[in-house]
CSV table of C-alpha atoms in Angstrom, one decimal:
chain,number,residue,atom,x,y,z
S,1,MET,CA,13.6,14.5,21.5
S,2,MET,CA,12.4,17.0,17.9
S,3,LYS,CA,15.4,16.0,15.3
S,4,LEU,CA,16.7,19.2,13.0
S,5,TYR,CA,17.7,18.1,10.3
S,6,SER,CA,20.2,20.3,8.6
S,7,TYR,CA,23.3,21.9,6.3
S,8,PHE,CA,26.1,23.6,9.0
S,9,ARG,CA,26.2,26.8,5.6
S,10,SER,CA,22.2,27.0,4.6
S,11,GLY,CA,20.9,30.2,5.7
S,12,THR,CA,17.1,28.3,6.5
S,13,SER,CA,18.8,26.3,8.6
S,14,HIS,CA,20.7,28.1,10.8
S,15,ARG,CA,18.0,30.5,11.4
S,16,THR,CA,15.9,27.6,12.5
S,17,ARG,CA,18.7,26.9,14.9
S,18,ILE,CA,19.0,30.1,16.1
S,19,ALA,CA,14.8,30.4,17.3
S,20,MET,CA,15.6,27.3,18.3
S,21,ASN,CA,18.4,28.5,20.8
S,22,LEU,CA,17.1,31.2,21.7
S,23,LYS,CA,13.6,29.7,22.8
S,24,SER,CA,16.4,26.7,25.1
S,25,LEU,CA,15.2,24.1,22.6
S,26,ALA,CA,16.8,20.4,22.5
S,27,TYR,CA,16.6,18.9,19.4
S,28,GLU,CA,19.3,16.4,17.5
S,29,TYR,CA,20.6,17.8,14.5
S,30,ILE,CA,20.2,15.0,11.8
S,31,ALA,CA,23.0,16.8,9.2
S,32,VAL,CA,22.8,16.7,5.1
S,33,ASN,CA,25.6,17.5,3.1
S,34,LEU,CA,24.3,20.1,0.3
S,35,ALA,CA,27.6,19.8,-1.1
S,36,ARG,CA,26.7,16.3,-2.0
S,37,ASP,CA,23.4,16.5,-2.8
S,38,GLN,CA,22.7,13.9,-0.6
S,39,GLN,CA,18.8,16.6,0.2
S,40,LEU,CA,18.5,14.5,-3.5
S,41,GLU,CA,18.4,11.3,-2.7
S,42,SER,CA,15.5,9.7,-2.5
S,43,ALA,CA,16.5,8.7,1.0
S,44,PHE,CA,15.7,12.4,2.3
S,45,LYS,CA,13.8,13.4,-0.3
S,46,ALA,CA,11.2,10.4,1.7
S,47,ILE,CA,11.1,13.2,4.5
S,48,ASN,CA,11.1,16.3,2.1
S,49,PRO,CA,9.8,15.5,-0.8
S,50,GLN,CA,11.0,19.3,-2.3
S,51,GLY,CA,14.5,18.3,-0.9
S,52,LEU,CA,15.4,21.3,0.7
S,53,VAL,CA,16.7,21.8,4.6
S,54,PRO,CA,15.4,22.3,7.0
S,55,VAL,CA,12.7,20.2,8.1
S,56,LEU,CA,11.7,19.7,11.7
S,57,GLN,CA,10.5,16.7,13.2
S,58,ALA,CA,9.0,16.3,16.4
S,59,ASP,CA,7.0,13.4,16.8
S,60,ASP,CA,5.3,12.3,14.0
S,61,LEU,CA,4.5,16.1,12.6
S,62,LEU,CA,7.1,17.0,10.1
S,63,LEU,CA,7.8,20.9,9.5
S,64,PHE,CA,9.3,22.2,7.1
S,65,GLN,CA,10.3,25.7,5.2
S,66,SER,CA,11.8,28.4,8.0
S,67,PRO,CA,8.8,30.6,8.2
S,68,ALA,CA,6.3,28.2,8.5
S,69,ILE,CA,8.8,26.5,11.4
S,70,LEU,CA,8.9,29.3,12.8
S,71,GLU,CA,5.6,30.1,13.4
S,72,TRP,CA,4.6,27.1,14.3
S,73,LEU,CA,7.8,27.3,17.4
S,74,GLU,CA,5.8,30.7,18.4
S,75,GLU,CA,3.0,29.0,18.8
S,76,VAL,CA,4.4,25.8,20.4
S,77,TYR,CA,6.9,26.9,22.7
S,78,PRO,CA,5.5,30.5,23.7
S,79,GLU,CA,7.5,31.1,27.0
S,80,THR,CA,10.3,33.0,25.5
S,81,PRO,CA,8.7,34.9,22.6
S,82,LEU,CA,10.1,35.9,19.3
S,83,LEU,CA,7.0,38.5,18.2
S,84,PRO,CA,5.8,40.8,20.1
S,85,LYS,CA,2.7,41.3,21.6
S,86,ASP,CA,1.2,43.9,19.7
S,87,ALA,CA,-0.3,43.5,16.0
S,88,ALA,CA,2.2,46.2,15.1
S,89,GLY,CA,5.3,45.5,16.1
S,90,ARG,CA,4.3,41.6,15.0
S,91,MET,CA,4.1,43.0,11.5
S,92,GLN,CA,6.7,45.1,11.8
S,93,VAL,CA,9.2,42.1,12.4
S,94,ARG,CA,7.5,40.1,9.5
S,95,ALA,CA,8.0,42.1,7.0
S,96,LEU,CA,11.5,42.5,8.5
S,97,SER,CA,11.9,39.0,8.6
S,98,ALA,CA,10.1,38.7,4.9
S,99,MET,CA,12.9,41.7,3.6
S,100,ILE,CA,15.5,39.1,3.8
S,101,GLY,CA,13.6,35.9,3.8
S,102,CYS,CA,11.8,36.8,0.3
S,103,ASP,CA,13.6,39.1,-1.4
S,104,ILE,CA,16.9,38.6,-0.2
S,105,HIS,CA,18.3,35.0,0.3
S,106,PRO,CA,16.3,33.4,-2.0
S,107,ILE,CA,18.2,34.9,-5.0
S,108,ASN,CA,21.0,33.6,-3.5
S,109,ASN,CA,20.8,30.2,-2.5
S,110,ARG,CA,22.5,27.1,-3.1
S,111,ARG,CA,19.8,25.7,-6.4
S,112,ILE,CA,19.6,29.6,-7.8
S,113,LEU,CA,24.0,29.3,-8.1
S,114,GLN,CA,24.1,25.7,-8.7
S,115,TYR,CA,22.2,26.4,-12.2
S,116,LEU,CA,24.4,29.8,-12.9
S,117,ARG,CA,27.8,27.9,-12.7
S,118,ASN,CA,26.5,24.8,-14.0
S,119,GLU,CA,23.9,25.4,-16.8
S,120,LEU,CA,24.8,29.2,-17.2
S,121,SER,CA,28.0,28.3,-17.3
S,122,VAL,CA,29.4,32.2,-14.7
S,123,ASP,CA,32.5,32.3,-13.8
S,124,GLU,CA,33.3,32.2,-9.8
S,125,ASP,CA,33.7,35.8,-10.3
S,126,LYS,CA,30.6,36.6,-11.9
S,127,VAL,CA,28.4,34.4,-9.6
S,128,ILE,CA,30.4,36.5,-6.7
S,129,LYS,CA,29.1,39.5,-8.0
S,130,TRP,CA,25.9,38.3,-8.7
S,131,CYS,CA,25.5,37.2,-4.9
S,132,ASN,CA,26.9,41.0,-3.7
S,133,ARG,CA,24.8,43.4,-5.9
S,134,TRP,CA,20.9,41.9,-4.5
S,135,ILE,CA,22.5,41.2,-0.9
S,136,SER,CA,23.9,45.0,-1.5
S,137,GLU,CA,20.7,46.1,-3.1
S,138,GLY,CA,18.6,44.6,0.1
S,139,PHE,CA,21.0,45.6,2.7
S,140,ALA,CA,20.4,49.0,1.9
S,141,ALA,CA,16.9,49.3,1.9
S,142,LEU,CA,16.9,47.2,5.6
S,143,GLU,CA,19.1,49.4,6.3
S,144,LYS,CA,17.1,52.2,6.2
S,145,ARG,CA,14.3,51.0,7.8
S,146,LEU,CA,16.5,50.4,10.8
S,147,ALA,CA,17.6,53.3,10.9
S,148,GLN,CA,14.2,54.9,10.9
S,149,ASP,CA,13.6,53.3,14.2
S,150,ASN,CA,14.2,55.1,16.8
S,151,SER,CA,12.7,53.2,19.6
S,152,ARG,CA,15.2,50.4,18.4
S,153,GLY,CA,17.5,48.3,21.3
S,154,LYS,CA,19.8,46.3,20.1
S,155,PHE,CA,18.1,44.0,18.0
S,156,CYS,CA,16.3,44.8,14.5
S,157,TYR,CA,12.8,45.0,16.3
S,158,GLY,CA,12.7,47.0,20.4
S,159,ASP,CA,14.9,45.4,23.1
S,160,ASN,CA,14.8,41.1,22.9
S,161,PRO,CA,15.9,39.2,19.4
S,162,THR,CA,12.8,38.6,17.8
S,163,PHE,CA,12.0,36.2,14.6
S,164,ALA,CA,14.3,39.5,12.5
S,165,ASP,CA,17.5,38.5,13.8
S,166,CYS,CA,17.0,34.9,12.9
S,167,TYR,CA,16.0,36.1,9.2
S,168,LEU,CA,19.8,38.7,9.7
S,169,ILE,CA,22.3,37.0,11.1
S,170,PRO,CA,22.7,34.1,8.8
S,171,GLN,CA,22.1,36.7,6.1
S,172,VAL,CA,25.6,38.3,7.5
S,173,ALA,CA,27.5,35.4,7.2
S,174,SER,CA,26.6,35.0,4.2
S,175,ALA,CA,27.3,39.2,3.4
S,176,ARG,CA,30.8,38.4,4.8
S,177,ARG,CA,30.9,34.8,2.6
S,178,PHE,CA,30.5,37.0,-0.8
S,179,LYS,CA,32.3,39.9,-0.3
S,180,VAL,CA,30.1,42.4,0.7
S,181,ASP,CA,31.4,45.3,2.1
S,182,LEU,CA,29.3,45.9,5.8
S,183,SER,CA,30.7,49.1,6.1
S,184,ALA,CA,28.0,50.3,4.4
S,185,TYR,CA,25.4,49.1,6.5
S,186,PRO,CA,26.7,50.7,10.6
S,187,ASN,CA,24.0,49.5,11.6
S,188,ILE,CA,22.9,45.7,10.4
S,189,ALA,CA,26.3,45.7,11.6
S,190,GLU,CA,25.4,46.7,14.9
S,191,ILE,CA,22.7,44.6,15.3
S,192,ASP,CA,25.3,41.1,14.5
S,193,THR,CA,28.2,41.9,16.3
S,194,HIS,CA,25.7,41.7,19.5
S,195,CYS,CA,24.0,38.8,18.8
S,196,ARG,CA,27.5,37.2,18.0
S,197,THR,CA,27.7,37.8,21.6
S,198,LEU,CA,25.0,35.6,22.4
S,199,LYS,CA,25.1,32.4,23.7
S,200,ALA,CA,22.3,31.5,21.8
S,201,PHE,CA,23.6,33.0,18.2
S,202,ALA,CA,27.1,31.4,18.6
S,203,ASP,CA,25.8,28.2,19.8
S,204,ALA,CA,24.1,28.6,16.0
S,205,ASP,CA,26.6,30.1,13.9
S,206,PRO,CA,26.9,27.3,10.7
S,207,MET,CA,31.2,26.0,12.2
S,208,ALA,CA,30.2,25.4,15.9
S,209,GLN,CA,27.7,22.5,13.9
S,210,PRO,CA,29.0,19.2,14.1
S,211,ASP,CA,28.7,19.2,10.1
S,212,ALA,CA,31.0,22.3,9.5
């Protein structure tokens, strides 16, 4: 069985759990407590020198960085595809995913926020304002892209879940935590509501994890 080093509230871990659940892959959940900085301890850094989750262990193979992990899962376990068959569709899904994974999530992740709090002495209200600003700006652009796709079903692309949904749902969870008003993004909210009715997404939810 594969091992997934994860933290319940980590957005990158969350998206990886969703992808693995959608592909019906069993894994052992190994909690890494970011709140206690376990990711910085020598035992975990021997596994991932970056000190980041998730890490997926498949036999002797250690996989890092959630975008690469999702691509690996797609190649090795293609039975339930999370990318469209056509090149244009795959580009669209990867672009939607990158809007979240490259332009929203990184500037709101825990390392950045801890630097703001601890090194720059930014108070919590301003930290929340920081997160709200960048999530809102990213969601505004993403909402427009979703609205322009007349062929879209109940997911970010088409009628089946893709990488883009794996990225979106954790970011919506983070948006709620940082008090983002989601009423301005009806398409995003609709996709989130639908996805959370599906077992693969519900089982991946942060509060459903053993370390929650």
